[in-house]
Short mmCIF file of N, CA and C in Angstrom, two decimals:
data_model
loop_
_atom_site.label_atom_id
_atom_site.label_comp_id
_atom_site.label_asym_id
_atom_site.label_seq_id
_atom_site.Cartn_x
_atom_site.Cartn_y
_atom_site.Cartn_z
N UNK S 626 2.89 -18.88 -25.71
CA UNK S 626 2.89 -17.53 -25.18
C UNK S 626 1.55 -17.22 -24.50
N UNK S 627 0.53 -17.76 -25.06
CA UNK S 627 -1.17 -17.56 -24.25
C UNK S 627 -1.11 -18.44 -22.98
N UNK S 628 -0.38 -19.23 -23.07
CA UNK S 628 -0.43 -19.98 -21.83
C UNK S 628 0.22 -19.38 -20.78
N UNK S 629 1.56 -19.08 -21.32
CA UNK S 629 2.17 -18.19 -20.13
C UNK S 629 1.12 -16.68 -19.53
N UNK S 630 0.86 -16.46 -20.69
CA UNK S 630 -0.04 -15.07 -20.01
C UNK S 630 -1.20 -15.32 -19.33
N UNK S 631 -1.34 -16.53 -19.40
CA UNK S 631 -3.02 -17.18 -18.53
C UNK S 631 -2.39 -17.39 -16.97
N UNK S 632 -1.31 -18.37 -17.58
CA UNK S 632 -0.07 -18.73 -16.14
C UNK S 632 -0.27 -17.31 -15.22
N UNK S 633 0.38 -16.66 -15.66
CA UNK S 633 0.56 -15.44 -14.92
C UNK S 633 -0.38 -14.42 -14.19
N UNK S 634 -1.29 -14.55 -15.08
CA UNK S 634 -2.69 -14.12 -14.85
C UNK S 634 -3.18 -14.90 -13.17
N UNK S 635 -3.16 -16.01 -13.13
CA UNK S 635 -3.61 -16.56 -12.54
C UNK S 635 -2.40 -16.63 -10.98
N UNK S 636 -1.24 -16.55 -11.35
CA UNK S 636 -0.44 -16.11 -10.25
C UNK S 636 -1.08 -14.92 -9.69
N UNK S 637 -0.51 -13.87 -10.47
CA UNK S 637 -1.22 -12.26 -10.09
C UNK S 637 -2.33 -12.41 -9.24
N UNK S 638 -3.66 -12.92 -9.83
CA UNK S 638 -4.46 -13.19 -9.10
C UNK S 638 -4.60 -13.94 -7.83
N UNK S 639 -4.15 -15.27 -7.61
CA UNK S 639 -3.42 -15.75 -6.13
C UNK S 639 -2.69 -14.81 -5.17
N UNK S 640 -1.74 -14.26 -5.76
CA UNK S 640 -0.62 -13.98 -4.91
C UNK S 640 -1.62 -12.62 -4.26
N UNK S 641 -2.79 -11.83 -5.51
CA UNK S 641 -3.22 -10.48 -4.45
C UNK S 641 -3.88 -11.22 -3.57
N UNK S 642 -4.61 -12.02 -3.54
CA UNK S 642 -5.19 -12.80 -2.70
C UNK S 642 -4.63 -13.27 -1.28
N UNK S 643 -3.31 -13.64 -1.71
CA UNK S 643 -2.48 -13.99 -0.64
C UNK S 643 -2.27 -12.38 0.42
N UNK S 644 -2.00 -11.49 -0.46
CA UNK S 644 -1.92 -10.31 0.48
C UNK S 644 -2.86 -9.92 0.95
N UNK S 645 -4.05 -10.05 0.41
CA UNK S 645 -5.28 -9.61 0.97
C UNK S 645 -5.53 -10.47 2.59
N UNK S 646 -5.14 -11.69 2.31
CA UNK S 646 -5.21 -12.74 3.74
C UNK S 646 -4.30 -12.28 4.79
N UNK S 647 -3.22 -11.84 4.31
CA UNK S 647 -1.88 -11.37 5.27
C UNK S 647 -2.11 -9.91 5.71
N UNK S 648 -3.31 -9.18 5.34
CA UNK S 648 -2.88 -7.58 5.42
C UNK S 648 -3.76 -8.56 6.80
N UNK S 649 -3.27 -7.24 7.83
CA UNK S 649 -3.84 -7.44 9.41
C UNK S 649 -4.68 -5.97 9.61
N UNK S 650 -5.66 -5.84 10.56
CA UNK S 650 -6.31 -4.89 11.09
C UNK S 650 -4.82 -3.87 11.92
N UNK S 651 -5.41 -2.65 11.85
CA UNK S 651 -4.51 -1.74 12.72
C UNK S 651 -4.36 -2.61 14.68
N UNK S 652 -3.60 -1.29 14.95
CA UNK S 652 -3.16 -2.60 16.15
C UNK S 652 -4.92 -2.54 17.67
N UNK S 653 -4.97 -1.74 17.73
CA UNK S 653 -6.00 -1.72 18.55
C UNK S 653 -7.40 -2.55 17.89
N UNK S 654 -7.83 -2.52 16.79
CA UNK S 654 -8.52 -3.71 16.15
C UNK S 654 -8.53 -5.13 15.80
N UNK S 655 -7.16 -4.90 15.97
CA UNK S 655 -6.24 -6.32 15.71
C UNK S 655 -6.61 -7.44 17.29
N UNK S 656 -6.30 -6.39 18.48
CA UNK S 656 -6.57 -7.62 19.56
C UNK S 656 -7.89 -8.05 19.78
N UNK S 657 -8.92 -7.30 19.08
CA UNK S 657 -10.58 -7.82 19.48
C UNK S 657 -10.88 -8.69 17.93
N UNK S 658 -9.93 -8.19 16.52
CA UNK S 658 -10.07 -9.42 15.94
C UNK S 658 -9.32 -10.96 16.19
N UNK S 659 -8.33 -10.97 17.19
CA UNK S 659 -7.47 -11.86 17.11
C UNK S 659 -8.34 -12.71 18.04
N UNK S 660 -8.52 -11.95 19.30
CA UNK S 660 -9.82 -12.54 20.48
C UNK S 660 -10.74 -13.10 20.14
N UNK S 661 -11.50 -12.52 18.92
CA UNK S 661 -12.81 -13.42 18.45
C UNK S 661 -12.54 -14.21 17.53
N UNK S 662 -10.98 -14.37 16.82
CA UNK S 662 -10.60 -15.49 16.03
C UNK S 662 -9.94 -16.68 17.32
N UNK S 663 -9.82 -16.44 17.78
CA UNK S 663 -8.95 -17.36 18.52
C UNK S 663 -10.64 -17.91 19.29
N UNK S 664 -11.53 -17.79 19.77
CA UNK S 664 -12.21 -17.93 20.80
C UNK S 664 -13.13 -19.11 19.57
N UNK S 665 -13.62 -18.69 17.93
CA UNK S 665 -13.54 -19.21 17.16
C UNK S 665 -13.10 -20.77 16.82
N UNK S 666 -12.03 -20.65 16.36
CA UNK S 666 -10.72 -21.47 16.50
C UNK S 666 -10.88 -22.74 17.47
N UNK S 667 -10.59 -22.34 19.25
CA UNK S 667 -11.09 -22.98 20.00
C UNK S 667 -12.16 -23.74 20.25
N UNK S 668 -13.14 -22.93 20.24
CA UNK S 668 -14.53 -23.56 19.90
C UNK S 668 -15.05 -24.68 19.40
N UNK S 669 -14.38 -24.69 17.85
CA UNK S 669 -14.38 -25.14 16.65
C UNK S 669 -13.54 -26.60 16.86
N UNK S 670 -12.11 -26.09 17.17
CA UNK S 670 -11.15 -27.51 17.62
C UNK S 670 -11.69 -28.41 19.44
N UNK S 671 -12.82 -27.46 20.06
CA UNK S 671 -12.95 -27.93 21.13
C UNK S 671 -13.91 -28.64 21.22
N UNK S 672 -14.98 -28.11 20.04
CA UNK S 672 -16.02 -29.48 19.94
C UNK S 672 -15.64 -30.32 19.50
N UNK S 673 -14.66 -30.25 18.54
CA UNK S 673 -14.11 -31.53 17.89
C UNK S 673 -13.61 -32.72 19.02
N UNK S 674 -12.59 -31.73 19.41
CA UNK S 674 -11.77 -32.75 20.81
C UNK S 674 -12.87 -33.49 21.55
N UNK S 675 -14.10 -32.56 22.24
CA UNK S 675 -14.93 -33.09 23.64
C UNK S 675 -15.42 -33.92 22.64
N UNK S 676 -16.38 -33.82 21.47
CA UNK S 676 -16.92 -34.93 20.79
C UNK S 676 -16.28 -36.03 20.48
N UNK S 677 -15.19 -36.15 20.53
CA UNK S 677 -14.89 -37.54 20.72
C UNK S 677 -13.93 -38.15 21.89
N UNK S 678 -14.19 -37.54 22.87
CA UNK S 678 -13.58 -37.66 24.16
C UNK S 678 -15.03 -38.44 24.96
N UNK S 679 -16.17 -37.56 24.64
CA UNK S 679 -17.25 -37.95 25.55
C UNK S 679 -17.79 -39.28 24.31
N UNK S 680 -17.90 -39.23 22.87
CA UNK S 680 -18.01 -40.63 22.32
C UNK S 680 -17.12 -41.45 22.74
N UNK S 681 -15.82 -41.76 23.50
CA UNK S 681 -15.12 -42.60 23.80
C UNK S 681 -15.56 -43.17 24.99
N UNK S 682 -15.65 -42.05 26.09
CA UNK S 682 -16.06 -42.36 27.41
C UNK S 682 -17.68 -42.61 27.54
N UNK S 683 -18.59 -42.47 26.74
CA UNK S 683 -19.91 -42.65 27.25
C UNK S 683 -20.32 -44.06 27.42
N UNK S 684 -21.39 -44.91 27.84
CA UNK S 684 -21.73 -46.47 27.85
C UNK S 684 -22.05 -46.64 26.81
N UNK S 685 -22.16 -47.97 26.35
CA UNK S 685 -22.79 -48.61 25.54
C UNK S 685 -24.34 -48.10 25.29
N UNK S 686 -24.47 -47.41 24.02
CA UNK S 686 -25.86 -47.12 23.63
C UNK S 686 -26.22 -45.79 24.32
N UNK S 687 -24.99 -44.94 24.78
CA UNK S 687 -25.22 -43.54 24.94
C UNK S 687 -24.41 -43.00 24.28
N UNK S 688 -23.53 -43.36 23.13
CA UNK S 688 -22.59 -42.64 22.52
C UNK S 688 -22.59 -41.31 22.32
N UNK S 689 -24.12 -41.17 21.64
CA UNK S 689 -24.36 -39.85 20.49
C UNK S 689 -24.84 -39.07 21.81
N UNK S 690 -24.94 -39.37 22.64
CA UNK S 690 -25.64 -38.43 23.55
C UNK S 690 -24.34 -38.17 24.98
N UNK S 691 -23.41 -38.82 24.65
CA UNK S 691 -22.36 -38.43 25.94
C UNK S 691 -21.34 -37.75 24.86
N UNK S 692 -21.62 -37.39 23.73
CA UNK S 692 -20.48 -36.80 22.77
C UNK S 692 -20.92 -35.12 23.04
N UNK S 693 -22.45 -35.46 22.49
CA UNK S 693 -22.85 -33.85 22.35
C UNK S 693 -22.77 -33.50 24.07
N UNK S 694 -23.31 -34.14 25.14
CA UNK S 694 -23.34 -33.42 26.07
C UNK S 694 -21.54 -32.86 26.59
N UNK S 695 -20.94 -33.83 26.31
CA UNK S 695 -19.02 -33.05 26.55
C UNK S 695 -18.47 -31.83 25.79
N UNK S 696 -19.63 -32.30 24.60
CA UNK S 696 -18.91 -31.09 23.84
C UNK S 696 -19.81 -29.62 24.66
N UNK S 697 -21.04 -30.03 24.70
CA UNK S 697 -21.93 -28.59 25.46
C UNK S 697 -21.09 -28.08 26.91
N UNK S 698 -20.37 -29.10 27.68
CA UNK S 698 -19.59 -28.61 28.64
C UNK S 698 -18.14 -27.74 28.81
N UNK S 699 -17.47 -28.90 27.08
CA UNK S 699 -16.13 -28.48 27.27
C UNK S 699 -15.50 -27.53 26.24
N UNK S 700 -16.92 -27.41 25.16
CA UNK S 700 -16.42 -26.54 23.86
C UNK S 700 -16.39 -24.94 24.27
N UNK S 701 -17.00 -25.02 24.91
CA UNK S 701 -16.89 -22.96 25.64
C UNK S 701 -15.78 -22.87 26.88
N UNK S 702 -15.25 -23.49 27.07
CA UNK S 702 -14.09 -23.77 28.36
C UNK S 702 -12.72 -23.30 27.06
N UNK S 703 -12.68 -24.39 26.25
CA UNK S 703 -11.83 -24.25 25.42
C UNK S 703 -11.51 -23.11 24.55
N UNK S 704 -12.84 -22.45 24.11
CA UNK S 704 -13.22 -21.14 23.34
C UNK S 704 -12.54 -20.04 23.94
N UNK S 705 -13.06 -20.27 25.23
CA UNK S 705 -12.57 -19.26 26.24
C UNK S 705 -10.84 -18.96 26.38
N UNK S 706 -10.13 -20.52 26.87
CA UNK S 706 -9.15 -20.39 26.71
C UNK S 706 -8.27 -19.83 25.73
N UNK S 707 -8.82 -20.21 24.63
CA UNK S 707 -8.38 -20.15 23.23
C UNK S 707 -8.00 -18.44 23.12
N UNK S 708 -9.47 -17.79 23.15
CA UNK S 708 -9.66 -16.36 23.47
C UNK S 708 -8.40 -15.57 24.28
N UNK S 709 -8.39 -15.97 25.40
CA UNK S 709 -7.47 -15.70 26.57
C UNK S 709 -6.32 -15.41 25.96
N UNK S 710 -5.73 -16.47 25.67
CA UNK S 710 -4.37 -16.67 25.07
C UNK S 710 -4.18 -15.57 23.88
N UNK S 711 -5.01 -15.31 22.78
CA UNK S 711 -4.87 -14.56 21.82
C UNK S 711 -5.37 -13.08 21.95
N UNK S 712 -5.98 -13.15 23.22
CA UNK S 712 -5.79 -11.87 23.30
C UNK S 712 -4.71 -11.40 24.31
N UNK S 713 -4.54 -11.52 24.84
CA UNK S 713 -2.85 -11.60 25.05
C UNK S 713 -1.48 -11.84 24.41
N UNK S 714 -1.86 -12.48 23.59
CA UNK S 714 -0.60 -12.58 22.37
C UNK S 714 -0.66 -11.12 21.77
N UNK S 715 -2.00 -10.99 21.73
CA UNK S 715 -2.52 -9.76 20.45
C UNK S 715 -1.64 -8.43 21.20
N UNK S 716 -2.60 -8.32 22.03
CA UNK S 716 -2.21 -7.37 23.36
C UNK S 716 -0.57 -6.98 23.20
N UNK S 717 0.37 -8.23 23.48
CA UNK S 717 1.65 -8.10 23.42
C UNK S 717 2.51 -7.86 22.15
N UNK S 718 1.88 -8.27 21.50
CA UNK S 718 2.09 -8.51 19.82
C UNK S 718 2.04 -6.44 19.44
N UNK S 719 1.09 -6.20 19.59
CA UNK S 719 1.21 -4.60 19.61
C UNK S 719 1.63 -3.92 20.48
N UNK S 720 1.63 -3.95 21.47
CA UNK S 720 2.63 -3.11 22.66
C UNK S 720 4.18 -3.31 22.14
N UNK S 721 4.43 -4.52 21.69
CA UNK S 721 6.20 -4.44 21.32
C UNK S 721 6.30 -3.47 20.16
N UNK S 722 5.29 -4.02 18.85
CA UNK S 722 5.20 -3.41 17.40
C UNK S 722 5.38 -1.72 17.69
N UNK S 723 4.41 -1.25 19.08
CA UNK S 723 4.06 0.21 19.19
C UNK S 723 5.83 0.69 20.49
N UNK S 724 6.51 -0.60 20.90
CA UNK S 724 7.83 0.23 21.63
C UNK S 724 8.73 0.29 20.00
N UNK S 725 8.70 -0.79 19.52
CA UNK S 725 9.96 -1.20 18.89
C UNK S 725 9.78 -0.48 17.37
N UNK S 726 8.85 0.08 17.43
CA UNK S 726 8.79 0.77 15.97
C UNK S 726 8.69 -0.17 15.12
N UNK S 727 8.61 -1.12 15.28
CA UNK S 727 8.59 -2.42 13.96
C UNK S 727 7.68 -3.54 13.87
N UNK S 728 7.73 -4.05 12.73
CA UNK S 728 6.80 -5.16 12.25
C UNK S 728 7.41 -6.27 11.92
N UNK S 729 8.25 -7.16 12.72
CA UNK S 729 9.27 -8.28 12.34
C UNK S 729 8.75 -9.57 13.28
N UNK S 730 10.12 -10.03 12.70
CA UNK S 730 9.67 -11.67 13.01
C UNK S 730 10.23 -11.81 14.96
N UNK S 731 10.37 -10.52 15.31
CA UNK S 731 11.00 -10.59 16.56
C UNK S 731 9.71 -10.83 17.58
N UNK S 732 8.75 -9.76 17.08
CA UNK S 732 7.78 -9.10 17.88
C UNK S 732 6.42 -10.72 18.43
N UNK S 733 6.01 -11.27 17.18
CA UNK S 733 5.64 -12.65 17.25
C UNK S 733 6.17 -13.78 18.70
N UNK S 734 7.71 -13.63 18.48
CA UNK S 734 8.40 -14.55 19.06
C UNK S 734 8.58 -14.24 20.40
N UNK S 735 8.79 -13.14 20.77
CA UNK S 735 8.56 -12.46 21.99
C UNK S 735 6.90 -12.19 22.74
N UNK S 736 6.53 -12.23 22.00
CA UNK S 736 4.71 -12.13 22.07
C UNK S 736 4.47 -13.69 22.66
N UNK S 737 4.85 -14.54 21.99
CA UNK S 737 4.38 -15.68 22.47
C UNK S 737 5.06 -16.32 24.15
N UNK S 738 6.36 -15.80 24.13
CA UNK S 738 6.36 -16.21 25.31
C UNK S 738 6.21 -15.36 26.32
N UNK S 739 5.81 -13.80 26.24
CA UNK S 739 5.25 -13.53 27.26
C UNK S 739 4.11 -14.23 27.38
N UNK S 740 3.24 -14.23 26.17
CA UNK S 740 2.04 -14.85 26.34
C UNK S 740 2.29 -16.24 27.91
N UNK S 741 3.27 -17.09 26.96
CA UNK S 741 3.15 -18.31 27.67
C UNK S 741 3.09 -18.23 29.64
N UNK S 742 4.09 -17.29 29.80
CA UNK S 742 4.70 -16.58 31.06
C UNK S 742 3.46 -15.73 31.68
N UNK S 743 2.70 -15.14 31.06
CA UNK S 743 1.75 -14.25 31.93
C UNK S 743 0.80 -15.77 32.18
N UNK S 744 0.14 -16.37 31.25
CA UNK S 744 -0.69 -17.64 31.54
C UNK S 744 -0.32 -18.37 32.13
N UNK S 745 1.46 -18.57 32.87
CA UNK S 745 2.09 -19.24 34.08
C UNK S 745 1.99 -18.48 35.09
N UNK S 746 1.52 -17.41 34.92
CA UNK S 746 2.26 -16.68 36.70
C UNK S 746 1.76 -16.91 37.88
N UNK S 747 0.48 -17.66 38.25
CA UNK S 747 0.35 -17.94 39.39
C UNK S 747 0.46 -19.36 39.82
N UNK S 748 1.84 -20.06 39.05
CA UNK S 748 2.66 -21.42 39.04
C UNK S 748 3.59 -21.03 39.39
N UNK S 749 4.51 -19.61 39.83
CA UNK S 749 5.87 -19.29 39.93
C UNK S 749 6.45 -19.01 38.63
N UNK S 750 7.64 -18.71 39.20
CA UNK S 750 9.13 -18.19 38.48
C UNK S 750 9.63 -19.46 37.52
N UNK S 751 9.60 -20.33 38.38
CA UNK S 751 10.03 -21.75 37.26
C UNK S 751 9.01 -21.96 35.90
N UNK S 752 8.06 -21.84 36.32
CA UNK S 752 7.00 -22.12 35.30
C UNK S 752 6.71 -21.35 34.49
N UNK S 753 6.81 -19.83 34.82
CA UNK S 753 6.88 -18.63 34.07
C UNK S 753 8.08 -18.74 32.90
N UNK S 754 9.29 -19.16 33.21
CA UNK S 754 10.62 -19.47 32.79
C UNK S 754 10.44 -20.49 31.42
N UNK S 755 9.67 -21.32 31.99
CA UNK S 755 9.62 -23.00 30.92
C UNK S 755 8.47 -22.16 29.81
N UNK S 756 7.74 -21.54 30.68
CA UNK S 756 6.68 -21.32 29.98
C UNK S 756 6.69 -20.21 28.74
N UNK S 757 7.40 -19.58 29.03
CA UNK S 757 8.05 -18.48 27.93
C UNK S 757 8.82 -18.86 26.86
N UNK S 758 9.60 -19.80 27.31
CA UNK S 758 10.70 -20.67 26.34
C UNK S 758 9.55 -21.22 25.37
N UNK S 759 9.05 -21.94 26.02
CA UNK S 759 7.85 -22.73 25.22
C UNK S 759 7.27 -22.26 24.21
N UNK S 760 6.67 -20.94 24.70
CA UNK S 760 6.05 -20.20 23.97
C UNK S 760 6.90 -19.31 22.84
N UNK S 761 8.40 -18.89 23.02
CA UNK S 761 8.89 -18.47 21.84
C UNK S 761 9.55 -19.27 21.10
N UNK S 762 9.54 -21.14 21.69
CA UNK S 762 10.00 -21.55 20.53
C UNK S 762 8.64 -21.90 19.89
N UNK S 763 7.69 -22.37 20.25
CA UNK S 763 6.03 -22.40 19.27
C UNK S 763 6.47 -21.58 18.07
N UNK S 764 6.35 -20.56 18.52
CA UNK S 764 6.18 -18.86 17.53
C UNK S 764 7.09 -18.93 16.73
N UNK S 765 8.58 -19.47 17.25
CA UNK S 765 9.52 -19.24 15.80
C UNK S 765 9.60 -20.38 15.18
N UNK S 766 8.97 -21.25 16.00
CA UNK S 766 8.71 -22.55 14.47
C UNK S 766 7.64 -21.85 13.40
N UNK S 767 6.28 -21.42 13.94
CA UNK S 767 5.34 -20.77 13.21
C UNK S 767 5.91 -19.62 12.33
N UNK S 768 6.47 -18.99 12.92
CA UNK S 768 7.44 -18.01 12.16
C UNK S 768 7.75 -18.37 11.06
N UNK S 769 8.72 -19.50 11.07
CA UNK S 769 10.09 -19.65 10.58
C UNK S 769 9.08 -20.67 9.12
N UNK S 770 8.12 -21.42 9.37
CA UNK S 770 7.15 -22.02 8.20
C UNK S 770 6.70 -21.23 7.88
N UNK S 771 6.27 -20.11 8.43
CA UNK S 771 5.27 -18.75 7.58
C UNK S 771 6.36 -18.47 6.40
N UNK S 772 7.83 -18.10 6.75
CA UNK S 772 8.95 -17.48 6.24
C UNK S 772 9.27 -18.36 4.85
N UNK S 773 9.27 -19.64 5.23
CA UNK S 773 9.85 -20.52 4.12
C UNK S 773 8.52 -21.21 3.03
N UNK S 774 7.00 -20.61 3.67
CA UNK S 774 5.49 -20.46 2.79
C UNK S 774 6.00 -19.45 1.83
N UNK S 775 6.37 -18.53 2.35
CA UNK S 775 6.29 -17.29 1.85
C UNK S 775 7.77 -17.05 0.47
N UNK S 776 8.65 -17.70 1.21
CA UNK S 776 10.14 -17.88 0.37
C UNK S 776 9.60 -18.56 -1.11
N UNK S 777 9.04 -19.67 -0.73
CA UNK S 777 8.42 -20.69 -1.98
C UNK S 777 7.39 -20.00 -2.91
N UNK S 778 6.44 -19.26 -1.85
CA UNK S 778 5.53 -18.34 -3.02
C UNK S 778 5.90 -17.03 -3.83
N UNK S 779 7.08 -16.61 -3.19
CA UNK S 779 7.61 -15.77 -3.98
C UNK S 779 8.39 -16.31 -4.93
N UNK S 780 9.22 -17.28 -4.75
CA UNK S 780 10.05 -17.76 -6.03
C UNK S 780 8.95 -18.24 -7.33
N UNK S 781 7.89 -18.36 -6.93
CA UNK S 781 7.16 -19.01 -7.83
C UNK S 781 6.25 -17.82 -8.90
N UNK S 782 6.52 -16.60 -8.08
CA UNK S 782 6.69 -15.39 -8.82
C UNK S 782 6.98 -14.59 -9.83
N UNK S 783 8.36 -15.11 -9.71
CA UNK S 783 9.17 -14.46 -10.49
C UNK S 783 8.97 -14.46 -11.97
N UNK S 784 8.87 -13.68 -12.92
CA UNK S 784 9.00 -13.75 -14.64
C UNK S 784 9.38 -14.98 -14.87
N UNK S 785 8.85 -15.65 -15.99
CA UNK S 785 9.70 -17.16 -16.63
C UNK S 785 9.77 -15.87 -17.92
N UNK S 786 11.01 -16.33 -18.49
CA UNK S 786 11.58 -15.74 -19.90
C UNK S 786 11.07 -17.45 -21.08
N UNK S 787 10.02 -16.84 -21.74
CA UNK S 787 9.28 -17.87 -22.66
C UNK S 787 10.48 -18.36 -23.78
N UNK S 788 10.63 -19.75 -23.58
CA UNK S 788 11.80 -20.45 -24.45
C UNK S 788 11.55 -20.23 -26.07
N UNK S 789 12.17 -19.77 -26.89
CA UNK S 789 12.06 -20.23 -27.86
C UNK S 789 12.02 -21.29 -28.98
N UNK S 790 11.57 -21.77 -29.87
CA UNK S 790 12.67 -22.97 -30.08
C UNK S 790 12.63 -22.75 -31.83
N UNK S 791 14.06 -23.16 -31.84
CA UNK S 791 15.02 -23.33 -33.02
C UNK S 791 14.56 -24.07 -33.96
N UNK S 792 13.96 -23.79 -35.06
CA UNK S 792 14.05 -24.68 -36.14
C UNK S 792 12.73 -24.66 -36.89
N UNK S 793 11.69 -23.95 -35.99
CA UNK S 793 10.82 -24.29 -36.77
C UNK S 793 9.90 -22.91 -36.83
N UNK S 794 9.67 -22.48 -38.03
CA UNK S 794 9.03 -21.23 -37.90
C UNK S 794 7.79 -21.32 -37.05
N UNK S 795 7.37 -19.78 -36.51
CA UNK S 795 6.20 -19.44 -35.92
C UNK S 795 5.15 -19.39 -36.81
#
């Protein structure tokens, strides 16, 4: 019985945790936090990428020095992009939330492929087209794993009813 109440204890404690990670900023705060997470993000995955793009490509016995200089070129290109994109997701992500009155798994999925579609538009109509698709199937895969994270952490929730057992006094 102490174990279960430690058990639980320690759920309780996770799971506020978990909400604390999931609560989001209101919506007008939300796109300058999403912008400086995403620009973040980028950054972060873009030095990674150029650092070993420019260690691959540099000569013999310039490794360490054609890594850092790709990354000094290509890690703020990427940041940037990164940025771009999420604030525009963000952007769209609340303009639907603020037509549609709601907070669902629609608004995400639609967010992303305008996203994808405004970052196509000076490729045309075709590209705008692919590019939207693209972008709302991304989102409802992301979605749809957030959904079935979330399915699993709640079942893991629920009360256990502590077994008794037969036969042998307490």
């Amino acid at each position: 019985l102490r174990e279960l109440k430690v058990t639980l204890k320690v759920i309780r404690t996770w799971s506020l945790l978990l909400f604390l990670i999931m609560e989001r900023e209101p919506c007008p705060y939300r796109i300058v936090d999403d912008a400086g997470g995403a620009f973040a993000m980028g950054t972060i995955g873009g030095s990674m990428f150029s650092a070993i793009k420019g260690f691959r490509n540099a000569p013999q016995g310039k490794k360490l020095s054609g890594g850092l200089k790709s990354v000094k070129a290509r890690a703020p290109v990427y940041g940037g992009n990164f940025a771009a994109w999420g604030t525009i997701f963000s952007t769209c992500d609340c303009t639907l939330s603020g037509i549609r009155r709601k907070e669902d798994m629609l608004n995400p999925i639609l967010s992303g492929g305008i996203t994808g579609a405004v970052l196509a538009v000076r490729s045309g109509r075709g590209a705008m087209a692919r590019n939207f698709v693209v972008g709302a199937v991304l989102l409802s895969v992301i979605e749809g794993v957030s959904l079935f994270i979330q399915h699993m952490a709640a079942r893991n929730m629920k009360p256990v009813q502590p077994q008794l057992q037969l036969g042998a006094p307490p």
